[in-house]
Amino acid sequence: MALLMLLRGREQRSIHNWAAYVKRCTQITLDPLHHCFCPQLITLATIPLPTSHLFHEASWSADALDESELHHWDAGPPFSQPEPADTMQEAQFKKNLTHVFLGQKVCLENQAKACRACKYTSGAWSEIVTELCAIIMQVFSEWVRLKDSVAGCTVRRHKEMAETLLQWHAWIIYSYYHEAGILEQGGDPY
């Protein structure tokens, strides 16, 4: 319930006040998401991840594809890459880029979830909930910043990558909120 109230009024409070509020609040519930998150976040969080071969290759192995250029997109806009020509090849490249980008994120998330599963096995579920709450706060703050900066993207590739990053942040918020709620109710999300 506390996270519900926290996220509902987030955009009106400063980050400092928000962090202090979260420290005082410890209970997370599995209330339906429409009660605590804005509709845009819910929409982005519930868009299915890609099912392409590139996505699956990137999500299962860090070594399967050349992901050396993906770090340019992690920080969000403004991006420093030059504006490419608007061609069919560019459209396919953008699609492939977003699929590999999301696949890489899923691969890293699977590794993080495996670490949390080990902590859970050792009985540190409250530690995991605290960690998840802190990450939710940080990612939500980044999501708000990204949401505000997407409109400033004038290059199609930059806008699409910013929207993909926005979707990923929404997905993390959603899945971590759900995972923390299951843990607090005594369940095993792993």
PDB file of C-alpha atoms in Angstrom:
ATOM      1  CA  MET A   1       0.000   0.000   0.000  1.00  0.00           C
ATOM      2  CA  ALA A   2       2.863   2.380   0.788  1.00  0.00           C
ATOM      3  CA  LEU A   3       4.410   1.903  -2.642  1.00  0.00           C
ATOM      4  CA  LEU A   4       0.991   2.566  -4.123  1.00  0.00           C
ATOM      5  CA  MET A   5       0.780   5.981  -2.448  1.00  0.00           C
ATOM      6  CA  LEU A   6       4.437   6.651  -3.162  1.00  0.00           C
ATOM      7  CA  LEU A   7       4.181   6.213  -6.905  1.00  0.00           C
ATOM      8  CA  ARG A   8       0.795   7.892  -7.231  1.00  0.00           C
ATOM      9  CA  GLY A   9       2.157  11.214  -5.991  1.00  0.00           C
ATOM     10  CA  ARG A  10       5.736  10.844  -7.187  1.00  0.00           C
ATOM     11  CA  GLU A  11       5.713  13.544  -9.785  1.00  0.00           C
ATOM     12  CA  GLN A  12       4.595  16.140  -7.226  1.00  0.00           C
ATOM     13  CA  ARG A  13       7.279  15.412  -4.612  1.00  0.00           C
ATOM     14  CA  SER A  14      10.961  16.031  -4.828  1.00  0.00           C
ATOM     15  CA  ILE A  15      13.239  13.014  -5.074  1.00  0.00           C
ATOM     16  CA  HIS A  16      14.587  13.772  -1.609  1.00  0.00           C
ATOM     17  CA  ASN A  17      11.129  13.775  -0.029  1.00  0.00           C
ATOM     18  CA  TRP A  18      10.233  10.691  -2.007  1.00  0.00           C
ATOM     19  CA  ALA A  19      13.268   8.769  -0.721  1.00  0.00           C
ATOM     20  CA  ALA A  20      12.512   9.791   2.871  1.00  0.00           C
ATOM     21  CA  TYR A  21       8.915   8.675   2.454  1.00  0.00           C
ATOM     22  CA  VAL A  22       9.955   5.274   1.115  1.00  0.00           C
ATOM     23  CA  LYS A  23      12.292   4.702   4.053  1.00  0.00           C
ATOM     24  CA  ARG A  24       9.327   5.115   6.388  1.00  0.00           C
ATOM     25  CA  CYS A  25       7.163   2.751   4.346  1.00  0.00           C
ATOM     26  CA  THR A  26       7.858  -0.934   4.146  1.00  0.00           C
ATOM     27  CA  GLN A  27       4.683  -2.647   2.984  1.00  0.00           C
ATOM     28  CA  ILE A  28       4.277  -3.515  -0.689  1.00  0.00           C
ATOM     29  CA  THR A  29       1.083  -5.103  -1.903  1.00  0.00           C
ATOM     30  CA  LEU A  30      -0.011  -6.818  -5.053  1.00  0.00           C
ATOM     31  CA  ASP A  31      -2.793  -4.311  -5.726  1.00  0.00           C
ATOM     32  CA  PRO A  32      -3.698  -4.130  -9.385  1.00  0.00           C
ATOM     33  CA  LEU A  33      -1.255  -1.886 -11.160  1.00  0.00           C
ATOM     34  CA  HIS A  34      -3.872   0.572 -12.353  1.00  0.00           C
ATOM     35  CA  HIS A  35      -4.169   1.825  -8.766  1.00  0.00           C
ATOM     36  CA  CYS A  36      -0.544   2.837  -8.372  1.00  0.00           C
ATOM     37  CA  PHE A  37       1.020   3.519 -11.761  1.00  0.00           C
ATOM     38  CA  CYS A  38       0.102   5.939 -14.498  1.00  0.00           C
ATOM     39  CA  PRO A  39      -1.605   4.435 -17.562  1.00  0.00           C
ATOM     40  CA  GLN A  40       1.396   5.075 -19.827  1.00  0.00           C
ATOM     41  CA  LEU A  41       3.689   3.054 -17.563  1.00  0.00           C
ATOM     42  CA  ILE A  42       1.183   0.195 -17.374  1.00  0.00           C
ATOM     43  CA  THR A  43       0.763   0.179 -21.145  1.00  0.00           C
ATOM     44  CA  LEU A  44       4.519   0.064 -21.730  1.00  0.00           C
ATOM     45  CA  ALA A  45       5.070  -2.568 -19.022  1.00  0.00           C
ATOM     46  CA  THR A  46       2.512  -4.902 -20.539  1.00  0.00           C
ATOM     47  CA  ILE A  47       3.701  -4.723 -24.154  1.00  0.00           C
ATOM     48  CA  PRO A  48       5.029  -8.190 -24.945  1.00  0.00           C
ATOM     49  CA  LEU A  49       8.760  -8.455 -25.436  1.00  0.00           C
ATOM     50  CA  PRO A  50       9.919  -9.346 -28.955  1.00  0.00           C
ATOM     51  CA  THR A  51       9.935 -12.953 -30.092  1.00  0.00           C
ATOM     52  CA  SER A  52      12.497 -12.657 -32.876  1.00  0.00           C
ATOM     53  CA  HIS A  53      15.542 -14.870 -33.278  1.00  0.00           C
ATOM     54  CA  LEU A  54      17.835 -11.908 -32.513  1.00  0.00           C
ATOM     55  CA  PHE A  55      15.989 -11.191 -29.278  1.00  0.00           C
ATOM     56  CA  HIS A  56      16.248 -14.809 -28.141  1.00  0.00           C
ATOM     57  CA  GLU A  57      19.927 -15.031 -29.075  1.00  0.00           C
ATOM     58  CA  ALA A  58      20.710 -11.884 -27.096  1.00  0.00           C
ATOM     59  CA  SER A  59      18.564 -12.934 -24.142  1.00  0.00           C
ATOM     60  CA  TRP A  60      20.178 -16.346 -23.729  1.00  0.00           C
ATOM     61  CA  SER A  61      23.836 -15.562 -24.213  1.00  0.00           C
ATOM     62  CA  ALA A  62      25.967 -12.495 -23.726  1.00  0.00           C
ATOM     63  CA  ASP A  63      28.418 -13.874 -26.289  1.00  0.00           C
ATOM     64  CA  ALA A  64      25.964 -14.848 -29.034  1.00  0.00           C
ATOM     65  CA  LEU A  65      25.875 -11.447 -30.751  1.00  0.00           C
ATOM     66  CA  ASP A  66      28.077  -8.406 -31.044  1.00  0.00           C
ATOM     67  CA  GLU A  67      26.579  -6.094 -28.439  1.00  0.00           C
ATOM     68  CA  SER A  68      29.525  -3.701 -28.263  1.00  0.00           C
ATOM     69  CA  GLU A  69      27.530  -0.702 -29.538  1.00  0.00           C
ATOM     70  CA  LEU A  70      24.547  -1.104 -27.215  1.00  0.00           C
ATOM     71  CA  HIS A  71      26.061   0.850 -24.337  1.00  0.00           C
ATOM     72  CA  HIS A  72      25.490   4.068 -26.324  1.00  0.00           C
ATOM     73  CA  TRP A  73      21.763   3.690 -25.749  1.00  0.00           C
ATOM     74  CA  ASP A  74      21.734   2.928 -22.016  1.00  0.00           C
ATOM     75  CA  ALA A  75      21.861   6.487 -20.691  1.00  0.00           C
ATOM     76  CA  GLY A  76      18.903   7.739 -22.672  1.00  0.00           C
ATOM     77  CA  PRO A  77      18.518  10.883 -24.734  1.00  0.00           C
ATOM     78  CA  PRO A  78      20.122  12.987 -25.958  1.00  0.00           C
ATOM     79  CA  PHE A  79      22.049  10.445 -27.997  1.00  0.00           C
ATOM     80  CA  SER A  80      25.280  11.294 -29.774  1.00  0.00           C
ATOM     81  CA  GLN A  81      24.908   9.026 -32.799  1.00  0.00           C
ATOM     82  CA  PRO A  82      24.478  10.800 -36.145  1.00  0.00           C
ATOM     83  CA  GLU A  83      21.154  10.822 -37.951  1.00  0.00           C
ATOM     84  CA  PRO A  84      21.001   7.935 -40.448  1.00  0.00           C
ATOM     85  CA  ALA A  85      19.236   8.079 -43.804  1.00  0.00           C
ATOM     86  CA  ASP A  86      15.559   7.143 -43.690  1.00  0.00           C
ATOM     87  CA  THR A  87      15.608   3.933 -45.732  1.00  0.00           C
ATOM     88  CA  MET A  88      14.140   0.438 -45.573  1.00  0.00           C
ATOM     89  CA  GLN A  89      17.527  -0.817 -44.357  1.00  0.00           C
ATOM     90  CA  GLU A  90      17.435   1.743 -41.537  1.00  0.00           C
ATOM     91  CA  ALA A  91      13.946   0.600 -40.539  1.00  0.00           C
ATOM     92  CA  GLN A  92      15.141  -3.018 -40.358  1.00  0.00           C
ATOM     93  CA  PHE A  93      18.270  -1.956 -38.491  1.00  0.00           C
ATOM     94  CA  LYS A  94      16.156  -0.090 -35.887  1.00  0.00           C
ATOM     95  CA  LYS A  95      13.958  -3.136 -35.405  1.00  0.00           C
ATOM     96  CA  ASN A  96      16.985  -5.413 -34.997  1.00  0.00           C
ATOM     97  CA  LEU A  97      18.659  -2.892 -32.695  1.00  0.00           C
ATOM     98  CA  THR A  98      15.657  -2.721 -30.368  1.00  0.00           C
ATOM     99  CA  HIS A  99      15.334  -6.519 -30.305  1.00  0.00           C
ATOM    100  CA  VAL A 100      19.014  -7.043 -29.463  1.00  0.00           C
ATOM    101  CA  PHE A 101      18.919  -4.203 -26.930  1.00  0.00           C
ATOM    102  CA  LEU A 102      15.934  -5.715 -25.118  1.00  0.00           C
ATOM    103  CA  GLY A 103      17.440  -9.199 -25.402  1.00  0.00           C
ATOM    104  CA  GLN A 104      20.625  -8.021 -23.744  1.00  0.00           C
ATOM    105  CA  LYS A 105      18.596  -6.403 -20.962  1.00  0.00           C
ATOM    106  CA  VAL A 106      16.651  -9.637 -20.414  1.00  0.00           C
ATOM    107  CA  CYS A 107      19.914 -11.607 -20.248  1.00  0.00           C
ATOM    108  CA  LEU A 108      21.286  -9.248 -17.590  1.00  0.00           C
ATOM    109  CA  GLU A 109      17.976  -9.333 -15.718  1.00  0.00           C
ATOM    110  CA  ASN A 110      17.963 -13.141 -15.722  1.00  0.00           C
ATOM    111  CA  GLN A 111      21.406 -13.078 -14.120  1.00  0.00           C
ATOM    112  CA  ALA A 112      20.243 -10.585 -11.479  1.00  0.00           C
ATOM    113  CA  LYS A 113      17.149 -12.673 -10.769  1.00  0.00           C
ATOM    114  CA  ALA A 114      19.317 -15.788 -10.340  1.00  0.00           C
ATOM    115  CA  CYS A 115      21.350 -13.888  -7.718  1.00  0.00           C
ATOM    116  CA  ARG A 116      18.164 -12.881  -5.926  1.00  0.00           C
ATOM    117  CA  ALA A 117      16.982 -16.495  -6.025  1.00  0.00           C
ATOM    118  CA  CYS A 118      20.206 -17.533  -4.256  1.00  0.00           C
ATOM    119  CA  LYS A 119      19.632 -14.850  -1.608  1.00  0.00           C
ATOM    120  CA  TYR A 120      16.065 -16.096  -1.206  1.00  0.00           C
ATOM    121  CA  THR A 121      17.298 -19.653  -0.707  1.00  0.00           C
ATOM    122  CA  SER A 122      19.581 -18.420   2.066  1.00  0.00           C
ATOM    123  CA  GLY A 123      16.600 -16.783   3.806  1.00  0.00           C
ATOM    124  CA  ALA A 124      17.322 -13.142   3.004  1.00  0.00           C
ATOM    125  CA  TRP A 125      13.886 -12.324   1.556  1.00  0.00           C
ATOM    126  CA  SER A 126      13.523  -9.028   3.464  1.00  0.00           C
ATOM    127  CA  GLU A 127      16.886  -7.914   2.085  1.00  0.00           C
ATOM    128  CA  ILE A 128      15.620  -8.675  -1.403  1.00  0.00           C
ATOM    129  CA  VAL A 129      12.436  -6.652  -0.820  1.00  0.00           C
ATOM    130  CA  THR A 130      14.500  -3.679   0.375  1.00  0.00           C
ATOM    131  CA  GLU A 131      16.770  -4.013  -2.663  1.00  0.00           C
ATOM    132  CA  LEU A 132      13.796  -4.250  -5.039  1.00  0.00           C
ATOM    133  CA  CYS A 133      12.175  -1.164  -3.487  1.00  0.00           C
ATOM    134  CA  ALA A 134      15.350   0.851  -3.910  1.00  0.00           C
ATOM    135  CA  ILE A 135      15.655  -0.236  -7.526  1.00  0.00           C
ATOM    136  CA  ILE A 136      11.983   0.555  -8.193  1.00  0.00           C
ATOM    137  CA  MET A 137      12.506   4.080  -6.832  1.00  0.00           C
ATOM    138  CA  GLN A 138      15.616   4.634  -8.922  1.00  0.00           C
ATOM    139  CA  VAL A 139      14.141   3.202 -12.120  1.00  0.00           C
ATOM    140  CA  PHE A 140      10.881   5.107 -11.660  1.00  0.00           C
ATOM    141  CA  SER A 141      12.847   8.333 -11.315  1.00  0.00           C
ATOM    142  CA  GLU A 142      14.747   7.468 -14.516  1.00  0.00           C
ATOM    143  CA  TRP A 143      11.450   6.555 -16.218  1.00  0.00           C
ATOM    144  CA  VAL A 144       9.990   9.993 -15.421  1.00  0.00           C
ATOM    145  CA  ARG A 145      13.139  11.699 -16.738  1.00  0.00           C
ATOM    146  CA  LEU A 146      13.077   9.591 -19.901  1.00  0.00           C
ATOM    147  CA  LYS A 147       9.376  10.180 -20.456  1.00  0.00           C
ATOM    148  CA  ASP A 148       9.997  13.914 -20.356  1.00  0.00           C
ATOM    149  CA  SER A 149      12.956  13.731 -22.748  1.00  0.00           C
ATOM    150  CA  VAL A 150      11.424  11.474 -25.441  1.00  0.00           C
ATOM    151  CA  ALA A 151       9.572  14.414 -26.952  1.00  0.00           C
ATOM    152  CA  GLY A 152      12.910  16.125 -27.614  1.00  0.00           C
ATOM    153  CA  CYS A 153      14.142  13.284 -29.813  1.00  0.00           C
ATOM    154  CA  THR A 154      13.940  14.418 -33.424  1.00  0.00           C
ATOM    155  CA  VAL A 155      15.868  11.561 -35.040  1.00  0.00           C
ATOM    156  CA  ARG A 156      13.669   8.493 -35.600  1.00  0.00           C
ATOM    157  CA  ARG A 157      16.276   6.002 -34.388  1.00  0.00           C
ATOM    158  CA  HIS A 158      16.901   8.073 -31.276  1.00  0.00           C
ATOM    159  CA  LYS A 159      13.185   8.363 -30.549  1.00  0.00           C
ATOM    160  CA  GLU A 160      12.622   4.630 -31.050  1.00  0.00           C
ATOM    161  CA  MET A 161      15.547   3.736 -28.786  1.00  0.00           C
ATOM    162  CA  ALA A 162      14.335   6.202 -26.132  1.00  0.00           C
ATOM    163  CA  GLU A 163      10.873   4.607 -26.298  1.00  0.00           C
ATOM    164  CA  THR A 164      12.450   1.145 -26.048  1.00  0.00           C
ATOM    165  CA  LEU A 165      14.403   2.242 -22.983  1.00  0.00           C
ATOM    166  CA  LEU A 166      11.197   3.716 -21.542  1.00  0.00           C
ATOM    167  CA  GLN A 167       9.458   0.377 -22.138  1.00  0.00           C
ATOM    168  CA  TRP A 168      12.303  -1.501 -20.453  1.00  0.00           C
ATOM    169  CA  HIS A 169      12.170   0.749 -17.390  1.00  0.00           C
ATOM    170  CA  ALA A 170       8.389   0.235 -17.169  1.00  0.00           C
ATOM    171  CA  TRP A 171       8.875  -3.523 -17.436  1.00  0.00           C
ATOM    172  CA  ILE A 172      11.457  -3.488 -14.609  1.00  0.00           C
ATOM    173  CA  ILE A 173       9.187  -1.407 -12.363  1.00  0.00           C
ATOM    174  CA  TYR A 174       6.270  -3.734 -13.028  1.00  0.00           C
ATOM    175  CA  SER A 175       8.167  -6.984 -12.557  1.00  0.00           C
ATOM    176  CA  TYR A 176      10.077  -5.820  -9.454  1.00  0.00           C
ATOM    177  CA  TYR A 177       6.879  -4.505  -7.865  1.00  0.00           C
ATOM    178  CA  HIS A 178       5.222  -7.862  -8.482  1.00  0.00           C
ATOM    179  CA  GLU A 179       8.262  -9.824  -7.236  1.00  0.00           C
ATOM    180  CA  ALA A 180       8.479  -7.765  -4.021  1.00  0.00           C
ATOM    181  CA  GLY A 181       4.764  -8.225  -3.396  1.00  0.00           C
ATOM    182  CA  ILE A 182       5.037 -11.999  -3.724  1.00  0.00           C
ATOM    183  CA  LEU A 183       7.982 -12.037  -1.321  1.00  0.00           C
ATOM    184  CA  GLU A 184       6.144  -9.923   1.249  1.00  0.00           C
ATOM    185  CA  GLN A 185       3.184 -12.287   1.112  1.00  0.00           C
ATOM    186  CA  GLY A 186       5.524 -15.199   1.882  1.00  0.00           C
ATOM    187  CA  GLY A 187       5.599 -16.583  -1.646  1.00  0.00           C
ATOM    188  CA  ASP A 188       8.484 -17.717  -3.791  1.00  0.00           C
ATOM    189  CA  PRO A 189       8.730 -15.731  -7.057  1.00  0.00           C
ATOM    190  CA  TYR A 190      11.738 -17.750  -8.207  1.00  0.00           C
TER     191      TYR A 190
END
